[in-house]
Short mmCIF file of C-alpha atoms in Angstrom, two decimals:
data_model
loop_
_atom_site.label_atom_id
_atom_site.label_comp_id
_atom_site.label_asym_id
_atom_site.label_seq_id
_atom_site.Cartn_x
_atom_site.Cartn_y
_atom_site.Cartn_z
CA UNK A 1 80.57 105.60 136.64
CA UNK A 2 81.60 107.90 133.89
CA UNK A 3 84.23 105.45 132.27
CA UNK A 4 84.65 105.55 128.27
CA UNK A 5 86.15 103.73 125.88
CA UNK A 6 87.83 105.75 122.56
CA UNK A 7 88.52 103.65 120.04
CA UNK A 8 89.80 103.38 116.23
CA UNK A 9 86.58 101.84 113.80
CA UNK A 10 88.47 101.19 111.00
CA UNK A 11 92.25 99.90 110.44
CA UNK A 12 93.74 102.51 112.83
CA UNK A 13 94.89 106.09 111.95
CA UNK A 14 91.36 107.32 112.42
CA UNK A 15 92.55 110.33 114.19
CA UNK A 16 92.17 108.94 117.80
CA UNK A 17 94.74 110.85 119.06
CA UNK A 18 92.49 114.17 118.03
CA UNK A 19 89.54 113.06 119.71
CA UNK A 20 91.43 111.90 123.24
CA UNK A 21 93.04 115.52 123.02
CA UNK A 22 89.05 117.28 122.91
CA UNK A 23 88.37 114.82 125.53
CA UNK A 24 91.08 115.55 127.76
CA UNK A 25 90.38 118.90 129.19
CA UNK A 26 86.98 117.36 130.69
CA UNK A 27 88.34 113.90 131.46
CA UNK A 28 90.57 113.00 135.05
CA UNK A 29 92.73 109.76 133.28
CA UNK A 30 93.51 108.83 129.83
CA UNK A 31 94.53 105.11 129.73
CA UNK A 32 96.35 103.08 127.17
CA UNK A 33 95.20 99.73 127.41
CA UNK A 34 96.72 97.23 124.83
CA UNK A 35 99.79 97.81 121.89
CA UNK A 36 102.86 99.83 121.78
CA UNK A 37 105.10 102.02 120.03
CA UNK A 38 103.50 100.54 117.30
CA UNK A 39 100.72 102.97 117.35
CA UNK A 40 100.74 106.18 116.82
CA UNK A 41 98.51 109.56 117.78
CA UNK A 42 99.43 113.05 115.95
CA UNK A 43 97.87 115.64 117.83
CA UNK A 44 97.86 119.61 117.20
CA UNK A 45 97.81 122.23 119.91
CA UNK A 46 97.31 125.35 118.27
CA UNK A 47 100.20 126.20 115.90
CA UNK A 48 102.05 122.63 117.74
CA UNK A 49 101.84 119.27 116.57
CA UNK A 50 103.08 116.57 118.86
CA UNK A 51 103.55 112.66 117.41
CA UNK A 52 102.50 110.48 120.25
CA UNK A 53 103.85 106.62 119.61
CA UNK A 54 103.43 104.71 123.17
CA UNK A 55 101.79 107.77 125.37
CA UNK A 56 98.61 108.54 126.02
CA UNK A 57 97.19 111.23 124.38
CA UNK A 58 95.92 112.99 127.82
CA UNK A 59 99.78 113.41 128.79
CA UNK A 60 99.00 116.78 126.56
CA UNK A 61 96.09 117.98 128.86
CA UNK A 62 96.96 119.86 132.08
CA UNK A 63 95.43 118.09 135.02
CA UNK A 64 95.06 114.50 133.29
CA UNK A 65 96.63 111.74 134.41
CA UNK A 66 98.16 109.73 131.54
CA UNK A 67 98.26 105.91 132.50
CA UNK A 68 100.14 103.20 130.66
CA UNK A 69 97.98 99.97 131.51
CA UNK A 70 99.12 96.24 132.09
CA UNK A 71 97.84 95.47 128.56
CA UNK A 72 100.24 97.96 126.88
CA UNK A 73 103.96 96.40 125.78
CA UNK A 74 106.48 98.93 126.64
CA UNK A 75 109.77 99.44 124.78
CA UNK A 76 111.79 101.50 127.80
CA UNK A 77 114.28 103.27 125.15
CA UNK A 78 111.07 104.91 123.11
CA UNK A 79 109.32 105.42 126.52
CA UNK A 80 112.17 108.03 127.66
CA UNK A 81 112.66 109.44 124.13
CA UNK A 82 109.41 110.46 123.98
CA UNK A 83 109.03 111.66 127.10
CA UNK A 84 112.68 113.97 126.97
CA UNK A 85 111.04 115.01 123.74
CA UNK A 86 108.14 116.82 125.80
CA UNK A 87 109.99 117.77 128.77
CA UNK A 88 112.10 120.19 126.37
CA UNK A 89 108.82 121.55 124.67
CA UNK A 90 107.67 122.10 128.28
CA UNK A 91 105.14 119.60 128.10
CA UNK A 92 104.69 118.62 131.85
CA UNK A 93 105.45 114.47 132.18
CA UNK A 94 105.27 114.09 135.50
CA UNK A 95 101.74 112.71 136.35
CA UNK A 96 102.55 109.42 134.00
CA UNK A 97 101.64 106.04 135.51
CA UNK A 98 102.72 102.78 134.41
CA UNK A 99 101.39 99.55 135.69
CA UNK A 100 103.66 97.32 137.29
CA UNK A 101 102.44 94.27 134.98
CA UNK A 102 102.83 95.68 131.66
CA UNK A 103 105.17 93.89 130.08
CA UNK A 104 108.84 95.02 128.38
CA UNK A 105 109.51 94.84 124.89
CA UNK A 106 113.42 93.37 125.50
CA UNK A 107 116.01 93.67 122.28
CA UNK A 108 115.78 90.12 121.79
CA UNK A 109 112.09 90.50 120.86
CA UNK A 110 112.90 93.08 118.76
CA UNK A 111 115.78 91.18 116.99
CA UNK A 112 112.97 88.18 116.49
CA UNK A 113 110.54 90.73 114.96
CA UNK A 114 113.04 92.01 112.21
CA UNK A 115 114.58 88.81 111.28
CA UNK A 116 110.95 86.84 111.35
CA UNK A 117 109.59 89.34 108.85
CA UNK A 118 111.97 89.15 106.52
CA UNK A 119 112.15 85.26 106.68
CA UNK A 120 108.21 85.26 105.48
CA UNK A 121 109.16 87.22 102.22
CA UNK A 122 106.01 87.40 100.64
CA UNK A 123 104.32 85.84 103.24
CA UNK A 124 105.02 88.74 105.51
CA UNK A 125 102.53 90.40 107.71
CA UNK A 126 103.44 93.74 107.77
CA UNK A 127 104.46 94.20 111.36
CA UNK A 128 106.54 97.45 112.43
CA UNK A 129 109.36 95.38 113.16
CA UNK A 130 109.46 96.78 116.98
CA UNK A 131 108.85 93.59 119.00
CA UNK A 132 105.07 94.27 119.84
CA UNK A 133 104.40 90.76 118.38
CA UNK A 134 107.30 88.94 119.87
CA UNK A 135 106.52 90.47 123.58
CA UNK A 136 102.94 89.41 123.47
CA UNK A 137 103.72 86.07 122.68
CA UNK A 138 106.57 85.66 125.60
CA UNK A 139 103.70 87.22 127.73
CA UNK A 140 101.26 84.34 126.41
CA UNK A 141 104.07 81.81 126.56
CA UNK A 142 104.52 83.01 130.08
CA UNK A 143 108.16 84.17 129.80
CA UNK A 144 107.69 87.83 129.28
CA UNK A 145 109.47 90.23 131.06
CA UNK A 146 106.96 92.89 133.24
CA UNK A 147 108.21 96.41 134.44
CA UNK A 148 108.03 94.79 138.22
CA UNK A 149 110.47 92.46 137.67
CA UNK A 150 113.09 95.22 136.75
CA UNK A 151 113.15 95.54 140.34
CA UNK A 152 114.39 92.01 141.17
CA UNK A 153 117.31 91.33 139.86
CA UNK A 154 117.03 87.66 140.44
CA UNK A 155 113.97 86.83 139.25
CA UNK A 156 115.13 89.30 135.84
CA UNK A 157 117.89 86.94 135.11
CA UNK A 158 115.78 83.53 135.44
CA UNK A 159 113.19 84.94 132.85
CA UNK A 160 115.70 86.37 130.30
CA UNK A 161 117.76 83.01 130.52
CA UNK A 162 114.38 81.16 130.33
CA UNK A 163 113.47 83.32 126.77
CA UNK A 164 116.48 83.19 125.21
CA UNK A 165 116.86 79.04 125.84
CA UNK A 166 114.47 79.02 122.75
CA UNK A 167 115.53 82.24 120.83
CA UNK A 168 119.20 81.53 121.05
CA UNK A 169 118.18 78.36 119.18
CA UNK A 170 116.02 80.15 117.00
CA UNK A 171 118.27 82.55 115.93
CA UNK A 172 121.62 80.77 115.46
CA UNK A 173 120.74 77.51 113.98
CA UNK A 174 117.67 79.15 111.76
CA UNK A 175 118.57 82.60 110.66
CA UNK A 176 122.08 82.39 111.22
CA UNK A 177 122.33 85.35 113.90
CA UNK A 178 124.43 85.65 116.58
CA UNK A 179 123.56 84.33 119.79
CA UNK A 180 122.54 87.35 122.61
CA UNK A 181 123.99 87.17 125.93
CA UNK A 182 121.75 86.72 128.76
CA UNK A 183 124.08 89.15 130.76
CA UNK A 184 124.02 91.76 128.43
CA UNK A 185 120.12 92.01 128.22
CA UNK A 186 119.89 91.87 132.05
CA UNK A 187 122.52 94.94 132.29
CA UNK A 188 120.38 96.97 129.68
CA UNK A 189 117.02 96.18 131.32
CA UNK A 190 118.43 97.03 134.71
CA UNK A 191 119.63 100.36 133.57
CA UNK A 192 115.76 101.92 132.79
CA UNK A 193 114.98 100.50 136.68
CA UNK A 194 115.86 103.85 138.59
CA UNK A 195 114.13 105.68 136.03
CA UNK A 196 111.16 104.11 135.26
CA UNK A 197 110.81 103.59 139.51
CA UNK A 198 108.58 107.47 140.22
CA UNK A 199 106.06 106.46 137.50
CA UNK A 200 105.19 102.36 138.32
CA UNK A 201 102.23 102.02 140.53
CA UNK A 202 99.45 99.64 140.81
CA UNK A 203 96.98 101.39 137.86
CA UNK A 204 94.21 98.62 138.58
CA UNK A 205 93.63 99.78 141.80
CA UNK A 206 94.27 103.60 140.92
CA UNK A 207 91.79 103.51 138.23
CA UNK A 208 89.14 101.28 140.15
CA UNK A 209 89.71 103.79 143.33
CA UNK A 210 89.51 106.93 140.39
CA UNK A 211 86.03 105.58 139.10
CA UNK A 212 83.98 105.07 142.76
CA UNK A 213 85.06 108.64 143.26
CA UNK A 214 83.21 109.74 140.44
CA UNK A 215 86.59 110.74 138.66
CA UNK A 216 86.36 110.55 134.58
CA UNK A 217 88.36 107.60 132.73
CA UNK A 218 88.97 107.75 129.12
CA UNK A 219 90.55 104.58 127.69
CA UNK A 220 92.39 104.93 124.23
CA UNK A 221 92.83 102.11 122.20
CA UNK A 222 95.61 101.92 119.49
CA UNK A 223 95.26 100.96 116.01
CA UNK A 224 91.76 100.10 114.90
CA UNK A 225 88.77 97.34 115.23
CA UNK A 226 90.02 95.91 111.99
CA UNK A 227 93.53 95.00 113.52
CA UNK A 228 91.64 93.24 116.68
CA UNK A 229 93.61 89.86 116.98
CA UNK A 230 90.67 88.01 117.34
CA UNK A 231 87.89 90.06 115.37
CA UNK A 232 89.87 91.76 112.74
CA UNK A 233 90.98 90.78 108.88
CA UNK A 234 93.30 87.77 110.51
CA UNK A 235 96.31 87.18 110.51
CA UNK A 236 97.21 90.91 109.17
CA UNK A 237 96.21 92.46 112.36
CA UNK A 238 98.02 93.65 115.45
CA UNK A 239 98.56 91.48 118.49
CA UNK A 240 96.13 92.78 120.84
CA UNK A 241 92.65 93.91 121.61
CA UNK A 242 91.79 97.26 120.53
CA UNK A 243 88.30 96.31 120.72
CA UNK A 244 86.53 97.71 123.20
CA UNK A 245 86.70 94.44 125.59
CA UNK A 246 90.36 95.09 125.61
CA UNK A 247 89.86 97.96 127.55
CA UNK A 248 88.37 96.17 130.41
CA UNK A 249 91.59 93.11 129.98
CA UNK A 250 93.86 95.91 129.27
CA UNK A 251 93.59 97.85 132.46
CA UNK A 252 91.52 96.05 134.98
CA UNK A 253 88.63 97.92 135.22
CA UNK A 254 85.49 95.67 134.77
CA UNK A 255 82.97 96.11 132.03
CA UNK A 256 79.78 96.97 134.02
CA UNK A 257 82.19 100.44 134.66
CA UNK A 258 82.19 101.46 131.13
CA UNK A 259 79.40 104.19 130.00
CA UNK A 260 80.36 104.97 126.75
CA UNK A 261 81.70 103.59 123.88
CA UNK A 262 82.93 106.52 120.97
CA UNK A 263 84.30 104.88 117.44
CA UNK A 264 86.74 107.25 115.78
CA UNK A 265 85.91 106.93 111.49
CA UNK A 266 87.90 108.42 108.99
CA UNK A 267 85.61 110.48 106.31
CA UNK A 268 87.29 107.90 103.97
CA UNK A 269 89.28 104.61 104.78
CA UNK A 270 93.05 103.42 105.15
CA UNK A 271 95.69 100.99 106.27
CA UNK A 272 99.04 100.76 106.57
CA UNK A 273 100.59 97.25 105.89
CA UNK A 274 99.95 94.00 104.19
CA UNK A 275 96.24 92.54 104.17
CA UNK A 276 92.47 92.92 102.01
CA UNK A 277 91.23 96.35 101.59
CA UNK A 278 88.25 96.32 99.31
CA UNK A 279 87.76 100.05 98.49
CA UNK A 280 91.66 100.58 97.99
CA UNK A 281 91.83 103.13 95.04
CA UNK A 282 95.01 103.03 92.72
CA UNK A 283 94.38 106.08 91.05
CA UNK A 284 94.01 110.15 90.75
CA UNK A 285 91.59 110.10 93.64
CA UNK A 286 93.26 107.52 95.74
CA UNK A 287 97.09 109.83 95.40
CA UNK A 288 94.32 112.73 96.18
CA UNK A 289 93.22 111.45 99.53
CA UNK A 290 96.88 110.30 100.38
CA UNK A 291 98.16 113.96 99.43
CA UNK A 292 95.29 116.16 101.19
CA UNK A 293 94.89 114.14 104.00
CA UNK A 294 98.56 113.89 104.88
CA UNK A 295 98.45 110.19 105.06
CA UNK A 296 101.29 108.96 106.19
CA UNK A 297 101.66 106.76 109.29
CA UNK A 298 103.03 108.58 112.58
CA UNK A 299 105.02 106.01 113.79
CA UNK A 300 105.82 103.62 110.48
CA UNK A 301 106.32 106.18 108.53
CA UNK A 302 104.77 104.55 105.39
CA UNK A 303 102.53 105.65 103.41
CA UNK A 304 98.63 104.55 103.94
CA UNK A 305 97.01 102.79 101.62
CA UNK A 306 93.58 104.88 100.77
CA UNK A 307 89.89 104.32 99.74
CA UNK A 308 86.45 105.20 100.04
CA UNK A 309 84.06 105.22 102.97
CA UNK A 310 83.44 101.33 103.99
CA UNK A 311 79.84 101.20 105.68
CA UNK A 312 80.23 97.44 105.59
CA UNK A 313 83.35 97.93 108.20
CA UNK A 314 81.48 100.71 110.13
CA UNK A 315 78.61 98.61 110.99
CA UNK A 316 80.63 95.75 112.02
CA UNK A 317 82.92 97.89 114.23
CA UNK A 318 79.14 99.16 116.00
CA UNK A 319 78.37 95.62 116.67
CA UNK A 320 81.74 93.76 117.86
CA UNK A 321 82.48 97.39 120.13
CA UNK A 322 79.19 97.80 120.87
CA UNK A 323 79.45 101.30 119.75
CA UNK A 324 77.39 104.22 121.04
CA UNK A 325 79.20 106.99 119.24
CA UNK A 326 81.04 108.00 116.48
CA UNK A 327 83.72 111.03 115.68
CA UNK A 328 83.99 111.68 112.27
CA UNK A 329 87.26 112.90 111.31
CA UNK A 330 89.15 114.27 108.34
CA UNK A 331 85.42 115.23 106.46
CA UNK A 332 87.77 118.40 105.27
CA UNK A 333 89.77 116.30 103.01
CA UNK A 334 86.84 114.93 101.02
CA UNK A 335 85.83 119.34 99.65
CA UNK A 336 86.58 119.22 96.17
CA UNK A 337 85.21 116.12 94.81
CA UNK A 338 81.59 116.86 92.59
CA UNK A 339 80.64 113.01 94.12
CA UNK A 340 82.16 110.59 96.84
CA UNK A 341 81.32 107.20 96.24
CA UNK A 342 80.16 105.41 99.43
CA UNK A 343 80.99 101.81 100.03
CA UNK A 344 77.35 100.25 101.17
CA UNK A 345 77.88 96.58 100.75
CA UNK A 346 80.09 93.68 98.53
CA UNK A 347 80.20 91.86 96.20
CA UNK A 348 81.35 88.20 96.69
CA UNK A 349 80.79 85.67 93.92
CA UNK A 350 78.47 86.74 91.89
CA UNK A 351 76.06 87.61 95.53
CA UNK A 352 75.35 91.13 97.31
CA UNK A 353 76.89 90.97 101.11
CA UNK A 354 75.86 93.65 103.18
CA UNK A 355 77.55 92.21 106.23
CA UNK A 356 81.48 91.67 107.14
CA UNK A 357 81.90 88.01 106.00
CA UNK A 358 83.54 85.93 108.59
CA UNK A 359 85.56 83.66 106.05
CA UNK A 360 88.87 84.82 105.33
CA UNK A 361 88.97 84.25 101.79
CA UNK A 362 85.60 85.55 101.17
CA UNK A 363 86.74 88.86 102.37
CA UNK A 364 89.91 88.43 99.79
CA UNK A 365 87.49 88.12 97.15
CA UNK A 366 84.94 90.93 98.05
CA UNK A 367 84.43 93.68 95.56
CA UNK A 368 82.74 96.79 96.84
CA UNK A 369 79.35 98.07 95.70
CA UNK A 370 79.17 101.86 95.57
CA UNK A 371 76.52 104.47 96.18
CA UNK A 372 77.61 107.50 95.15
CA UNK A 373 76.69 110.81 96.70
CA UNK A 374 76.64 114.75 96.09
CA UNK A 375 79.92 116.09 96.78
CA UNK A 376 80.90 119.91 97.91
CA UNK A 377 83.05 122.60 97.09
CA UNK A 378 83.06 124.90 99.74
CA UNK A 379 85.68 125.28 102.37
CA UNK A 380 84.57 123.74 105.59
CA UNK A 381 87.50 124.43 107.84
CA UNK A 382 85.63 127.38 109.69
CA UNK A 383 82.46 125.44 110.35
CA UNK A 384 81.44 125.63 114.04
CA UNK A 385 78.02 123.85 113.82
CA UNK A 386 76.69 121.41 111.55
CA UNK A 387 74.17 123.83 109.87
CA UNK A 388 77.34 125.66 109.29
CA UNK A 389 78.10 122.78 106.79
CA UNK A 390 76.95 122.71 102.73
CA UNK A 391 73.79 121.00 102.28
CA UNK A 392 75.77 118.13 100.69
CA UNK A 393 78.57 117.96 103.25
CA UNK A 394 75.44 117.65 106.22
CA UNK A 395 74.00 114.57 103.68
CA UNK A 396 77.08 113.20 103.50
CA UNK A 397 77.26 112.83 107.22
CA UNK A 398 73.66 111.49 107.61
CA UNK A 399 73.77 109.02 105.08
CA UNK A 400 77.12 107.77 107.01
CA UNK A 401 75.58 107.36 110.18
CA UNK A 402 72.53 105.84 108.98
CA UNK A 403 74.80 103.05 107.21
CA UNK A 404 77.06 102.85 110.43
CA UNK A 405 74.47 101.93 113.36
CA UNK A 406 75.42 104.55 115.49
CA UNK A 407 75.05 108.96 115.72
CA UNK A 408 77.86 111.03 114.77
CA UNK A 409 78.15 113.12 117.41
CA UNK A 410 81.10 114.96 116.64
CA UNK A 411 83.13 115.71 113.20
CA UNK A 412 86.24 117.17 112.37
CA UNK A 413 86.50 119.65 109.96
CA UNK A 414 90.52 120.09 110.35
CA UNK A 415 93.84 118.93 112.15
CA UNK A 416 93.54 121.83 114.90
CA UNK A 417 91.97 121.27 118.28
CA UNK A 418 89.50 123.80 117.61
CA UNK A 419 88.46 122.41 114.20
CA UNK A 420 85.87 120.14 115.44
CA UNK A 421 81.89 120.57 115.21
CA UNK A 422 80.16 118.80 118.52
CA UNK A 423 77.08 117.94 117.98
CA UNK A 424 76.62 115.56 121.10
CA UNK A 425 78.17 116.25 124.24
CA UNK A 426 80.58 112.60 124.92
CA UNK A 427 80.24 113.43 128.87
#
């Protein structure tokens, strides 16, 4: 049952959407299974880059089948943007499935999102501000909206009225908004029906039916292990599972399916958005990393916040994934410094903790404790095997994937699809 699981092992940005992309050629379905428009996958096809926000990555592959699973929240306006976007690039669209029960990020949840943020000042959490948090908890609350019921017009109107009973309340009498019309949402929501209608189908069964033929299923996870609502650096995480268990929640398929298990790590670390970071740099070589590596978030927009490699965070994500792989991206970015200081373990009170703690404020408090190794000069970019590497740049990589728990089995070297050294074969 050749089923894998591709997922972010830091805070996100890892360069998922580059990995997916090498996979696609070879795989049959590329599945989203949890987040939304919140995420975001840059991927290059030779001199092309395409921003990916809600769609799978395999939508870029000829002969893939890009699925949008029940776990994913789906904001129909960005949906159609991004797909008119690649229709006029002649990007072909029209293989796309999305599962009946994913559920619809409505204005009203993106109104909440916005005016909640604010509201926590300080306090705030960093969210996009698109309604990914605000759908997921109608969905939990059992008053979200799914994609099927766009197709009932009756049942539509009973679960907007039901959702905005609360939020009407919410809004007017405690941030002084205007109440939104139950009417009006319904209209809007009806509108995407006809079009969204040629790519709804039920993906649990497709994908189930798609795996005991022997067909290949990659599932891409948004974000990154660290922004796991339950196992990442709560509350400044996402709202869903990007974890590998997601996968299985997040599309239906059960976890005895799943094979493999790839982590996507950045050569260095960032984040986007409020919460601890213990190897953040606020210097020269922090601005360095930012500049070289182009780090700026695809879909926020905002600049990442960057630091040195975090072996702490690579062995947890191994353990809570159950990790059998890793692709090591951006190791281009790091030519130029004489040494790169590896994050091995922290610092907390005084004691050496080689382990993630679980307490909250522990992490707050947790200094890192560097090793520092060789750097390398030479330009990398060209490298098509790993002995094509400096001596340093191949150390480098070992000492990472000793400290991580799992092999490296591929690296890239550069944004381009061909700028990627495999060393193990993912299928």
């Amino acid at each position: 049952m050749p089923a894998l699981v591709l997922l972010g092992a830091q805070w996100g940005d890892e360069g998922k959407g580059k990995a997916t992309d090498l996979l696609g050629g070879s795989v049959d379905y590329v599945v989203r299974y949890q987040g939304g428009n919140n995420a975001g996958h840059t991927v290059v096809v030779g001199d092309q880059k395409y921003a990916l926000h809600l769609l799978p990555s395999g939508i870029l592959s000829p002969g893939c089948t890009p699925v949008i699973g029940n776990g994913v929240v789906v904001d129909p306006s960005v949906l159609f943007s991004e797909l008119n976007g690649l229709n006029e690039r002649g990007v072909d669209t029209s293989k796309l499935l999305i599962s009946g029960n994913a559920h619809i990020i409505t204005p009203y949840n993106v109104t909440v999102d916005k005016v909640t943020e604010r509201f926590l000042g300080k306090r705030k959490i960093g969210t996009t501000g698109r309604g990914i948090g605000p759908t997921y908890a109608d969905k939990i609350n059992r008053v979200g909206i799914r994609v099927q019921d766009l197709y009932d017009e009756s049942i539509l109107t009973q679960k907007v009225e039901a959702a905005l009973d609360v939020k009407n309340q919410i809004l007017t009498k405690l941030y002084n908004r205007r109440a939104i019309a139950v009417d009006q949402v319904v209209e809007e929501l009806l509108a995407y029906a006809d079009k969204l209608a040629p790519y709804v189908a039920d993906t649990v069964l497709v994908l189930n039916q798609a795996l005991e033929n022997d067909k290949v299923v990659l599932f891409e996870g948004g974000q990154g292990t660290l922004l796991d609502i339950d196992h990442g650096t709560y509350p400044f995480v996402t709202s869903s599972n990007p974890t590998a268990g997601g996968a299985c929640t997040g599309a239906g398929v059960g976890p005895t399916k799943i094979s493999r298990v790839i982590g996507i790590l950045k050569a260095y670390t960032t984040r986007v958005g409020s919460g601890p970071f213990p190897t953040e740099l606020f210097d020269e070589d922090g601005e360095a990393l930012r500049r070289i590596g182009g780090e700026r978030g695809v879909t926020t927009g905002r600049d990442r916040r960057c630091g040195w490699f975090d072996a702490v965070i690579a062995r947890y994500a191994t353990r809570v994934n159950g990790l059998t792989d890793f692709f090591l991206t951006k190791l281009d970015v790091l030519t130029g410094w004489e040494q790169i200081p590896v994050c091995v373990a922290y610092e907390i009170d005084g004691k050496r903790v080689e382990e993630l703690p679980y307490s909250q404020s522990d992490f707050h408090h947790a200094k890192p404790v560097y090793e520092m190794l060789p750097g390398w000069s030479e330009d990398i970019s060209k490298a098509k095997s790993f002995s094509d590497l400096p001596k340093n740049a191949q150390d480098y990589v070992k000492a990472l994937e000793e400290m991580s728990g799992a092999p490296i089995s591929a690296i890239g070297v550069g944004p381009g699809r061909d700028e990627t050294i495999e060393i193990n074969s993912f299928l």
